[in-house]
mmCIF file of C-alpha atoms in Angstrom:
data_model
loop_
_atom_site.group_PDB
_atom_site.id
_atom_site.type_symbol
_atom_site.label_atom_id
_atom_site.label_comp_id
_atom_site.label_asym_id
_atom_site.label_seq_id
_atom_site.Cartn_x
_atom_site.Cartn_y
_atom_site.Cartn_z
ATOM 1 C CA MET A 1 -0.278 -21.822 -15.299
ATOM 2 C CA LYS A 2 -2.612 -23.546 -17.735
ATOM 3 C CA HIS A 3 -3.613 -20.328 -19.497
ATOM 4 C CA ILE A 4 -0.288 -18.455 -19.301
ATOM 5 C CA ASP A 5 -0.850 -17.156 -22.838
ATOM 6 C CA LYS A 6 -3.809 -15.111 -21.559
ATOM 7 C CA ILE A 7 -1.637 -13.069 -19.171
ATOM 8 C CA LEU A 8 1.601 -13.076 -21.207
ATOM 9 C CA LYS A 9 2.806 -9.911 -22.947
ATOM 10 C CA LYS A 10 5.488 -10.238 -25.631
ATOM 11 C CA THR A 11 5.457 -6.821 -27.313
ATOM 12 C CA GLY A 12 5.353 -3.221 -26.137
ATOM 13 C CA ILE A 13 7.652 -3.970 -23.190
ATOM 14 C CA ILE A 14 9.463 -0.971 -21.704
ATOM 15 C CA LYS A 15 13.173 -1.719 -22.146
ATOM 16 C CA ALA A 16 16.454 -0.172 -21.074
ATOM 17 C CA SER A 17 20.185 -0.822 -21.418
ATOM 18 C CA PRO A 18 22.749 -1.050 -18.592
ATOM 19 C CA GLY A 19 24.422 2.140 -19.796
ATOM 20 C CA ASP A 20 21.252 4.268 -19.745
ATOM 21 C CA THR A 21 20.802 6.824 -16.993
ATOM 22 C CA LEU A 22 18.288 6.350 -14.215
ATOM 23 C CA SER A 23 16.498 9.585 -15.062
ATOM 24 C CA SER A 24 15.920 8.641 -18.687
ATOM 25 C CA THR A 25 14.662 5.194 -17.729
ATOM 26 C CA LEU A 26 12.389 6.332 -14.894
ATOM 27 C CA GLY A 27 10.946 8.919 -17.275
ATOM 28 C CA LYS A 28 9.314 6.070 -19.178
ATOM 29 C CA LEU A 29 7.365 4.904 -16.096
ATOM 30 C CA THR A 30 4.203 6.310 -14.531
ATOM 31 C CA SER A 31 3.830 4.696 -11.097
ATOM 32 C CA SER A 32 5.830 3.150 -8.271
ATOM 33 C CA HIS A 33 4.751 -0.312 -9.427
ATOM 34 C CA ASP A 34 5.961 0.065 -13.047
ATOM 35 C CA ALA A 35 9.138 -1.556 -14.337
ATOM 36 C CA ALA A 36 11.601 -1.131 -17.186
ATOM 37 C CA PHE A 37 13.218 -4.400 -18.300
ATOM 38 C CA VAL A 38 16.972 -4.238 -18.789
ATOM 39 C CA PHE A 39 18.845 -6.268 -21.410
ATOM 40 C CA ASP A 40 22.582 -6.380 -22.135
ATOM 41 C CA ASN A 41 24.237 -6.221 -25.565
ATOM 42 C CA ASP A 42 23.560 -9.926 -26.083
ATOM 43 C CA LYS A 43 19.835 -9.313 -25.446
ATOM 44 C CA LYS A 44 20.038 -11.240 -22.175
ATOM 45 C CA PHE A 45 17.686 -10.126 -19.428
ATOM 46 C CA VAL A 46 19.707 -8.769 -16.476
ATOM 47 C CA GLY A 47 17.119 -7.118 -14.207
ATOM 48 C CA ILE A 48 14.660 -4.261 -13.914
ATOM 49 C CA ILE A 49 14.464 -0.651 -12.897
ATOM 50 C CA ASN A 50 11.547 0.078 -10.594
ATOM 51 C CA PRO A 51 10.692 3.391 -8.865
ATOM 52 C CA TYR A 52 9.958 1.754 -5.518
ATOM 53 C CA TYR A 53 13.403 0.193 -5.263
ATOM 54 C CA THR A 54 15.391 3.071 -6.760
ATOM 55 C CA LEU A 55 13.577 6.079 -5.279
ATOM 56 C CA ILE A 56 11.279 5.160 -2.392
ATOM 57 C CA LYS A 57 13.130 2.372 -0.569
ATOM 58 C CA THR A 58 16.559 4.004 -0.934
ATOM 59 C CA SER A 59 17.944 7.474 -1.611
ATOM 60 C CA ALA A 60 21.368 6.239 -2.744
ATOM 61 C CA TYR A 61 20.792 7.028 -6.420
ATOM 62 C CA ASP A 62 20.435 10.214 -8.397
ATOM 63 C CA GLY A 63 19.300 10.845 -11.955
ATOM 64 C CA SER A 64 22.774 10.450 -13.451
ATOM 65 C CA THR A 65 23.266 6.951 -11.969
ATOM 66 C CA LYS A 66 23.739 4.286 -14.616
ATOM 67 C CA VAL A 67 21.043 1.657 -14.810
ATOM 68 C CA GLU A 68 23.582 -1.131 -14.265
ATOM 69 C CA HIS A 69 24.297 0.220 -10.778
ATOM 70 C CA ALA A 70 20.647 0.373 -9.736
ATOM 71 C CA LEU A 71 19.305 -2.948 -11.010
ATOM 72 C CA PHE A 72 16.718 -4.884 -9.050
ATOM 73 C CA HIS A 73 16.456 -8.632 -9.593
ATOM 74 C CA PRO A 74 12.740 -9.487 -9.506
ATOM 75 C CA PRO A 75 11.110 -12.872 -8.940
ATOM 76 C CA HIS A 76 11.087 -15.000 -12.115
ATOM 77 C CA ILE A 77 7.789 -16.386 -13.340
ATOM 78 C CA SER A 78 7.680 -19.821 -14.980
ATOM 79 C CA THR A 79 5.075 -20.835 -17.534
ATOM 80 C CA LYS A 80 4.116 -23.612 -15.103
ATOM 81 C CA ASP A 81 3.562 -21.374 -12.076
ATOM 82 C CA PRO A 82 -0.016 -21.337 -10.751
ATOM 83 C CA LEU A 83 -1.827 -18.007 -10.745
ATOM 84 C CA SER A 84 -1.824 -17.965 -6.930
ATOM 85 C CA ARG A 85 1.990 -17.983 -6.862
ATOM 86 C CA ILE A 86 2.261 -15.305 -9.571
ATOM 87 C CA VAL A 87 0.083 -12.806 -7.674
ATOM 88 C CA LYS A 88 1.842 -13.678 -4.411
ATOM 89 C CA LEU A 89 5.242 -12.824 -5.935
ATOM 90 C CA MET A 90 3.823 -9.721 -7.593
ATOM 91 C CA ASN A 91 2.354 -8.335 -4.365
ATOM 92 C CA GLU A 92 5.281 -9.243 -2.144
ATOM 93 C CA SER A 93 7.788 -7.655 -4.551
ATOM 94 C CA LYS A 94 5.542 -4.560 -5.006
ATOM 95 C CA ILE A 95 6.129 -4.771 -8.772
ATOM 96 C CA HIS A 96 3.171 -5.139 -11.129
ATOM 97 C CA TYR A 97 5.287 -6.321 -14.060
ATOM 98 C CA LEU A 98 7.362 -9.500 -13.793
ATOM 99 C CA PRO A 99 9.492 -11.432 -16.313
ATOM 100 C CA VAL A 100 8.304 -14.829 -17.603
ATOM 101 C CA PHE A 101 10.679 -17.652 -18.570
ATOM 102 C CA ASP A 102 10.186 -20.947 -20.392
ATOM 103 C CA ASP A 103 11.404 -24.383 -19.320
ATOM 104 C CA ASN A 104 14.873 -23.572 -20.663
ATOM 105 C CA LYS A 105 15.004 -20.405 -18.544
ATOM 106 C CA ARG A 106 14.769 -18.170 -21.587
ATOM 107 C CA PHE A 107 12.976 -14.811 -21.318
ATOM 108 C CA ILE A 108 9.760 -15.025 -23.317
ATOM 109 C CA GLY A 109 7.879 -11.934 -22.134
ATOM 110 C CA ILE A 110 6.282 -10.388 -19.100
ATOM 111 C CA THR A 111 3.058 -10.612 -17.142
ATOM 112 C CA SER A 112 1.314 -7.664 -15.562
ATOM 113 C CA ALA A 113 -1.260 -6.934 -12.878
ATOM 114 C CA ARG A 114 -3.589 -5.419 -15.470
ATOM 115 C CA ARG A 115 -3.509 -8.569 -17.607
ATOM 116 C CA ILE A 116 -4.241 -10.713 -14.557
ATOM 117 C CA LEU A 117 -7.163 -8.457 -13.596
ATOM 118 C CA ALA A 118 -8.586 -8.752 -17.111
ATOM 119 C CA PHE A 119 -8.341 -12.544 -16.835
ATOM 120 C CA MET A 120 -9.757 -12.471 -13.300
ATOM 121 C CA LYS A 121 -12.853 -10.506 -14.353
ATOM 122 C CA ASP A 122 -14.364 -13.659 -15.839
ATOM 123 C CA LEU A 123 -13.687 -15.783 -12.756
ATOM 124 C CA GLU A 124 -16.336 -16.480 -10.101
ATOM 125 C CA ILE A 125 -14.287 -14.741 -7.399
ATOM 126 C CA SER A 126 -14.940 -11.355 -9.060
ATOM 127 C CA LYS A 127 -18.706 -11.709 -8.585
ATOM 128 C CA ILE A 128 -18.597 -11.201 -4.819
ATOM 129 C CA LYS A 129 -19.414 -7.899 -3.165
ATOM 130 C CA ILE A 130 -16.529 -5.662 -2.133
ATOM 131 C CA ALA A 131 -17.861 -5.824 1.454
ATOM 132 C CA ARG A 132 -16.839 -9.501 1.589
ATOM 133 C CA MET A 133 -13.197 -8.949 0.609
ATOM 134 C CA SER A 134 -10.277 -7.674 2.653
ATOM 135 C CA HIS A 135 -9.110 -4.377 1.356
ATOM 136 C CA THR A 136 -6.602 -1.687 2.195
ATOM 137 C CA GLN A 137 -7.461 0.497 5.213
ATOM 138 C CA LYS A 138 -10.836 -1.253 5.657
ATOM 139 C CA GLY A 139 -12.722 0.677 8.307
ATOM 140 C CA THR A 140 -9.581 2.558 9.320
ATOM 141 C CA VAL A 141 -8.844 4.959 6.494
ATOM 142 C CA ILE A 142 -5.590 6.916 6.710
ATOM 143 C CA THR A 143 -6.467 10.530 5.924
ATOM 144 C CA VAL A 144 -5.101 14.051 5.791
ATOM 145 C CA LYS A 145 -6.991 17.321 5.352
ATOM 146 C CA LEU A 146 -6.535 19.758 2.487
ATOM 147 C CA ASN A 147 -4.699 22.323 4.610
ATOM 148 C CA ASP A 148 -2.489 19.862 6.485
ATOM 149 C CA PRO A 149 1.238 20.284 5.727
ATOM 150 C CA ILE A 150 2.964 17.792 3.469
ATOM 151 C CA SER A 151 5.166 16.904 6.458
ATOM 152 C CA LYS A 152 2.156 15.245 8.110
ATOM 153 C CA ALA A 153 1.466 13.190 4.995
ATOM 154 C CA LEU A 154 5.125 12.127 4.745
ATOM 155 C CA LYS A 155 5.043 10.962 8.350
ATOM 156 C CA LEU A 156 1.936 8.832 7.635
ATOM 157 C CA PHE A 157 3.466 7.388 4.459
ATOM 158 C CA LYS A 158 6.446 6.248 6.501
ATOM 159 C CA GLU A 159 4.570 5.086 9.601
ATOM 160 C CA TYR A 160 1.973 2.999 7.758
ATOM 161 C CA LYS A 161 4.165 2.060 4.794
ATOM 162 C CA THR A 162 1.422 3.035 2.410
ATOM 163 C CA SER A 163 1.756 4.696 -0.997
ATOM 164 C CA LYS A 164 -1.611 6.508 -0.996
ATOM 165 C CA ILE A 165 -3.462 8.642 1.542
ATOM 166 C CA VAL A 166 -7.073 9.795 1.269
ATOM 167 C CA VAL A 167 -7.620 13.558 1.398
ATOM 168 C CA ILE A 168 -10.743 14.931 3.103
ATOM 169 C CA ASP A 169 -12.238 18.289 3.991
ATOM 170 C CA THR A 170 -13.029 19.542 7.487
ATOM 171 C CA ASN A 171 -16.358 17.674 7.362
ATOM 172 C CA GLY A 172 -14.694 14.346 6.602
ATOM 173 C CA ARG A 173 -15.875 14.245 3.001
ATOM 174 C CA LEU A 174 -13.702 12.916 0.230
ATOM 175 C CA LYS A 175 -11.741 15.515 -1.729
ATOM 176 C CA GLY A 176 -9.072 13.422 -3.457
ATOM 177 C CA ILE A 177 -6.020 11.241 -2.995
ATOM 178 C CA LEU A 178 -2.358 11.931 -2.315
ATOM 179 C CA SER A 179 0.272 9.643 -3.810
ATOM 180 C CA HIS A 180 3.785 9.277 -2.413
ATOM 181 C CA TYR A 181 5.060 8.696 -5.938
ATOM 182 C CA ASP A 182 3.880 12.128 -7.031
ATOM 183 C CA LEU A 183 5.910 13.798 -4.252
ATOM 184 C CA ILE A 184 9.216 12.157 -5.150
ATOM 185 C CA PRO A 185 10.377 14.881 -7.632
ATOM 186 C CA TYR A 186 9.941 17.549 -4.964
ATOM 187 C CA LEU A 187 11.795 15.486 -2.372
ATOM 188 C CA MET A 188 14.722 14.585 -4.618
ATOM 189 C CA ALA A 189 15.491 17.521 -6.875
ATOM 190 C CA PRO A 190 17.615 20.536 -5.788
ATOM 191 C CA GLY A 191 16.581 24.165 -6.179
ATOM 192 C CA LYS A 192 15.010 27.066 -4.326
ATOM 193 C CA ASN A 193 11.636 27.378 -6.038
ATOM 194 C CA THR A 194 8.978 26.506 -3.496
ATOM 195 C CA GLN A 195 5.908 27.170 -5.615
ATOM 196 C CA ARG A 196 3.610 24.367 -6.778
ATOM 197 C CA GLY A 197 5.599 22.477 -9.368
ATOM 198 C CA GLY A 198 8.870 23.884 -8.047
ATOM 199 C CA ARG A 199 11.684 21.695 -6.758
ATOM 200 C CA GLY A 200 13.873 21.571 -3.677
ATOM 201 C CA ASP A 201 14.128 23.658 -0.514
ATOM 202 C CA LYS A 202 12.801 20.689 1.461
ATOM 203 C CA PRO A 203 11.983 22.402 4.782
ATOM 204 C CA ARG A 204 9.658 24.877 3.057
ATOM 205 C CA PHE A 205 8.243 22.235 0.720
ATOM 206 C CA LYS A 206 7.266 20.058 3.689
ATOM 207 C CA GLU A 207 5.208 22.907 5.142
ATOM 208 C CA THR A 208 3.213 23.536 1.965
ATOM 209 C CA PRO A 209 -0.414 22.366 2.164
ATOM 210 C CA VAL A 210 -1.594 18.970 0.917
ATOM 211 C CA LYS A 211 -4.125 20.677 -1.386
ATOM 212 C CA ASN A 212 -1.252 21.760 -3.658
ATOM 213 C CA TYR A 213 -0.512 18.143 -4.582
ATOM 214 C CA VAL A 214 -3.787 16.255 -4.215
ATOM 215 C CA LYS A 215 -5.339 14.445 -7.184
ATOM 216 C CA THR A 216 -9.003 15.366 -7.281
ATOM 217 C CA THR A 217 -9.893 12.883 -10.011
ATOM 218 C CA VAL A 218 -10.595 9.658 -8.133
ATOM 219 C CA LEU A 219 -12.602 6.497 -8.677
ATOM 220 C CA THR A 220 -15.289 5.714 -6.087
ATOM 221 C CA LEU A 221 -17.529 2.755 -5.338
ATOM 222 C CA SER A 222 -19.549 1.449 -2.371
ATOM 223 C CA GLU A 223 -19.020 -1.781 -0.466
ATOM 224 C CA GLN A 224 -22.185 -3.112 -2.095
ATOM 225 C CA ASP A 225 -20.636 -3.001 -5.566
ATOM 226 C CA LEU A 226 -18.983 -6.109 -6.991
ATOM 227 C CA VAL A 227 -15.291 -6.812 -7.280
ATOM 228 C CA SER A 228 -15.851 -7.002 -11.060
ATOM 229 C CA ASP A 229 -17.059 -3.373 -10.930
ATOM 230 C CA ALA A 230 -13.777 -2.370 -9.324
ATOM 231 C CA ILE A 231 -11.793 -4.317 -11.927
ATOM 232 C CA ASP A 232 -13.717 -2.589 -14.732
ATOM 233 C CA GLN A 233 -12.951 0.835 -13.293
ATOM 234 C CA VAL A 234 -9.257 0.121 -12.837
ATOM 235 C CA LEU A 235 -8.896 -1.270 -16.359
ATOM 236 C CA THR A 236 -10.890 1.431 -18.166
ATOM 237 C CA LYS A 237 -9.713 4.481 -16.202
ATOM 238 C CA GLU A 238 -6.128 3.250 -15.809
ATOM 239 C CA ILE A 239 -6.029 4.234 -12.143
ATOM 240 C CA GLY A 240 -4.663 1.671 -9.695
ATOM 241 C CA SER A 241 -6.998 2.209 -6.737
ATOM 242 C CA ILE A 242 -10.625 2.954 -5.884
ATOM 243 C CA ILE A 243 -11.890 4.800 -2.816
ATOM 244 C CA LEU A 244 -14.893 3.326 -1.072
ATOM 245 C CA VAL A 245 -17.401 5.864 0.255
ATOM 246 C CA ASN A 246 -20.613 5.732 2.252
ATOM 247 C CA HIS A 247 -23.839 7.559 1.471
ATOM 248 C CA GLU A 248 -22.432 10.788 2.900
ATOM 249 C CA SER A 249 -19.337 10.675 0.650
ATOM 250 C CA HIS A 250 -17.136 9.833 3.659
ATOM 251 C CA PRO A 251 -14.265 7.470 2.731
ATOM 252 C CA ILE A 252 -14.437 4.078 4.435
ATOM 253 C CA GLY A 253 -11.658 2.213 2.638
ATOM 254 C CA ILE A 254 -9.522 1.813 -0.444
ATOM 255 C CA VAL A 255 -9.542 -1.065 -2.923
ATOM 256 C CA THR A 256 -6.171 -1.347 -4.662
ATOM 257 C CA THR A 257 -4.911 -3.532 -7.451
ATOM 258 C CA ARG A 258 -3.020 -5.459 -4.783
ATOM 259 C CA ASP A 259 -6.240 -6.119 -2.859
ATOM 260 C CA MET A 260 -7.947 -7.555 -5.909
ATOM 261 C CA LEU A 261 -4.967 -9.724 -6.795
ATOM 262 C CA ASP A 262 -4.919 -11.009 -3.212
ATOM 263 C CA LEU A 263 -8.280 -12.680 -3.857
ATOM 264 C CA LEU A 264 -6.396 -15.154 -6.056
ATOM 265 C CA ARG A 265 -3.902 -16.058 -3.321
ATOM 266 C CA GLU A 266 -4.345 -19.229 -1.342
ATOM 267 C CA ASP A 267 -3.267 -17.441 1.844
ATOM 268 C CA SER A 268 -5.518 -14.374 1.481
ATOM 269 C CA LYS A 269 -7.503 -14.662 4.745
ATOM 270 C CA ARG A 270 -7.531 -11.449 6.745
ATOM 271 C CA LYS A 271 -6.396 -11.729 10.347
ATOM 272 C CA GLN A 272 -8.817 -10.870 13.088
ATOM 273 C CA VAL A 273 -8.305 -7.907 15.424
ATOM 274 C CA ARG A 274 -10.953 -7.868 18.187
ATOM 275 C CA VAL A 275 -11.624 -4.534 19.877
ATOM 276 C CA THR A 276 -13.471 -4.180 23.226
ATOM 277 C CA THR A 277 -14.049 -0.856 24.950
ATOM 278 C CA LYS A 278 -15.649 0.174 28.253
ATOM 279 C CA HIS A 279 -16.345 3.826 29.120
ATOM 280 C CA LEU A 280 -14.370 5.274 26.207
ATOM 281 C CA SER A 281 -15.049 9.017 26.290
ATOM 282 C CA LYS A 282 -16.005 10.846 23.096
ATOM 283 C CA ARG A 283 -12.976 13.163 23.353
ATOM 284 C CA HIS A 284 -10.691 10.118 23.140
ATOM 285 C CA THR A 285 -12.471 8.372 20.247
ATOM 286 C CA VAL A 286 -10.387 9.783 17.395
ATOM 287 C CA THR A 287 -7.085 9.081 19.131
ATOM 288 C CA PHE A 288 -8.184 5.568 20.054
ATOM 289 C CA ASN A 289 -9.330 4.815 16.494
ATOM 290 C CA ASP A 290 -5.922 5.923 15.217
ATOM 291 C CA PHE A 291 -4.339 3.514 17.690
ATOM 292 C CA VAL A 292 -6.580 0.639 16.541
ATOM 293 C CA GLN A 293 -5.712 1.494 12.958
ATOM 294 C CA TYR A 294 -2.012 1.150 13.680
ATOM 295 C CA ILE A 295 -2.344 -2.169 15.558
ATOM 296 C CA THR A 296 -4.520 -3.525 12.743
ATOM 297 C CA TRP A 297 -1.975 -2.534 10.130
ATOM 298 C CA TYR A 298 0.843 -4.099 12.188
ATOM 299 C CA VAL A 299 -0.996 -7.424 12.568
ATOM 300 C CA GLN A 300 -1.912 -7.679 8.905
ATOM 301 C CA ASN A 301 1.693 -7.087 7.862
ATOM 302 C CA ASN A 302 3.437 -9.271 10.441
ATOM 303 C CA GLU A 303 3.814 -12.854 9.191
ATOM 304 C CA THR A 304 4.261 -14.342 12.677
ATOM 305 C CA ILE A 305 1.055 -12.979 14.237
ATOM 306 C CA ALA A 306 -2.222 -14.893 13.770
ATOM 307 C CA GLU A 307 -4.633 -12.498 15.511
ATOM 308 C CA ALA A 308 -4.873 -9.749 18.086
ATOM 309 C CA ALA A 309 -7.166 -8.279 20.714
ATOM 310 C CA ILE A 310 -7.365 -4.719 22.033
ATOM 311 C CA ILE A 311 -9.124 -4.212 25.371
ATOM 312 C CA TYR A 312 -9.740 -0.735 26.806
ATOM 313 C CA GLU A 313 -11.271 -0.087 30.217
ATOM 314 C CA GLY A 314 -11.922 3.426 31.430
ATOM 315 C CA GLU A 315 -13.617 4.913 34.454
ATOM 316 C CA LYS A 316 -16.792 6.971 34.093
ATOM 317 C CA SER A 317 -14.947 9.843 35.720
ATOM 318 C CA ASP A 318 -12.352 9.593 32.926
ATOM 319 C CA MET A 319 -9.581 9.782 35.551
ATOM 320 C CA LEU A 320 -8.039 6.338 35.041
ATOM 321 C CA CYS A 321 -7.759 4.010 32.059
ATOM 322 C CA LYS A 322 -6.367 0.560 31.382
ATOM 323 C CA LEU A 323 -5.209 -0.789 28.032
ATOM 324 C CA HIS A 324 -4.328 -4.359 27.119
ATOM 325 C CA VAL A 325 -3.104 -5.567 23.699
ATOM 326 C CA HIS A 326 -2.840 -9.302 23.061
ATOM 327 C CA LEU A 327 -0.720 -10.370 20.078
ATOM 328 C CA SER A 328 -1.209 -14.101 19.401
ATOM 329 C CA PRO A 329 1.426 -15.754 17.181
ATOM 330 C CA TYR A 330 0.838 -18.846 15.066
ATOM 331 C CA LYS A 331 3.242 -20.678 17.390
ATOM 332 C CA GLY A 332 4.057 -20.025 21.021
ATOM 333 C CA LYS A 333 2.500 -17.913 23.759
ATOM 334 C CA PRO A 334 0.725 -14.621 23.127
ATOM 335 C CA LEU A 335 2.448 -11.335 23.928
ATOM 336 C CA VAL A 336 0.369 -9.241 26.312
ATOM 337 C CA ILE A 337 1.155 -5.527 26.582
ATOM 338 C CA SER A 338 -0.625 -3.722 29.446
ATOM 339 C CA ARG A 339 -0.558 -0.130 30.584
ATOM 340 C CA GLU A 340 -2.544 1.794 33.213
ATOM 341 C CA GLY A 341 -2.641 5.474 34.117
ATOM 342 C CA LYS A 342 -4.313 8.870 33.871
ATOM 343 C CA ASP A 343 -2.643 10.130 30.671
ATOM 344 C CA PHE A 344 -4.657 8.531 27.871
ATOM 345 C CA SER A 345 -2.378 9.583 24.982
ATOM 346 C CA LYS A 346 0.776 8.601 26.848
ATOM 347 C CA ILE A 347 -0.550 5.094 27.512
ATOM 348 C CA LEU A 348 -1.461 4.549 23.861
ATOM 349 C CA GLN A 349 1.921 5.794 22.716
ATOM 350 C CA GLU A 350 3.801 3.538 25.151
ATOM 351 C CA VAL A 351 1.934 0.453 23.888
ATOM 352 C CA LYS A 352 2.492 1.555 20.305
ATOM 353 C CA ASP A 353 6.215 1.924 20.939
ATOM 354 C CA VAL A 354 6.427 -1.623 22.385
ATOM 355 C CA VAL A 355 4.599 -3.036 19.366
ATOM 356 C CA ARG A 356 6.813 -1.122 16.955
ATOM 357 C CA ARG A 357 9.950 -2.520 18.576
ATOM 358 C CA GLY A 358 8.566 -6.017 17.996
#
């Protein structure tokens, strides 16, 4: 990158040694995207410790595990790498801090998502409206209500492979955000205290209400605001995501750090999912929208699929319905999944199961 010095950090790097414990190292981090950089006795870089890879993706480690047994080897950034490749590696690895090496493969510092955002703020791409960019959960926001059990949120975290879920009230208005990272201590630690802030007793913990763990301090913008406005909020408030709301304070999407970085990628075009409905009854609308949300998520995260189409045909009597899902790959023939019957929910679930199996 021509201006690598503008996104390079050489001091203030969170460091750890191979003999440190996982608990002491993770205690230095504040989000699932953070990283502690590990160096041996010869000051040679050997890897990183990252919450996503040591806590979320696996449950094989506990707090007493030595860092050397839980190392993750991240992508290496070269001073000559273009910005598009740097953000691609950052987003694909789910780590917002990556090591940078010179031409002799010597560690010279790190780059971070925040530094890239600060650099990006002066670029022309940040002057577009948020409505023009692809962003997380656009038009299909994953939500839970304040009194829903944590078990429901955990199921959504797993099913949609997301790290944040929007929390709403019974009227659909924004109340806060729930982070998977914030729930990890309660999922991992032993004990019998089930009060807010207590640890362990997982069955009872999973039935406690979402409102006990929701963060009510959130950043909000509208789709008519600029990307640069979102960058400013993330940098000044030190929160990694912004909830988009309409004029009634209903959430309509989330803009994350990853979404903004994706604008710098050469392959950042959002795939199209066309939806056509005929005689869709009002009582089935919510369930159908959830189905569309899942198919959309699947298409956006599947590298082999170029686009998709969802076609629903119902009878006015609401006695029979037909559902067709077309998944078109970049190469080869499209996969067409069709179901017909009287049980609306059963048909949607059957198609969903076929898609999930790939």
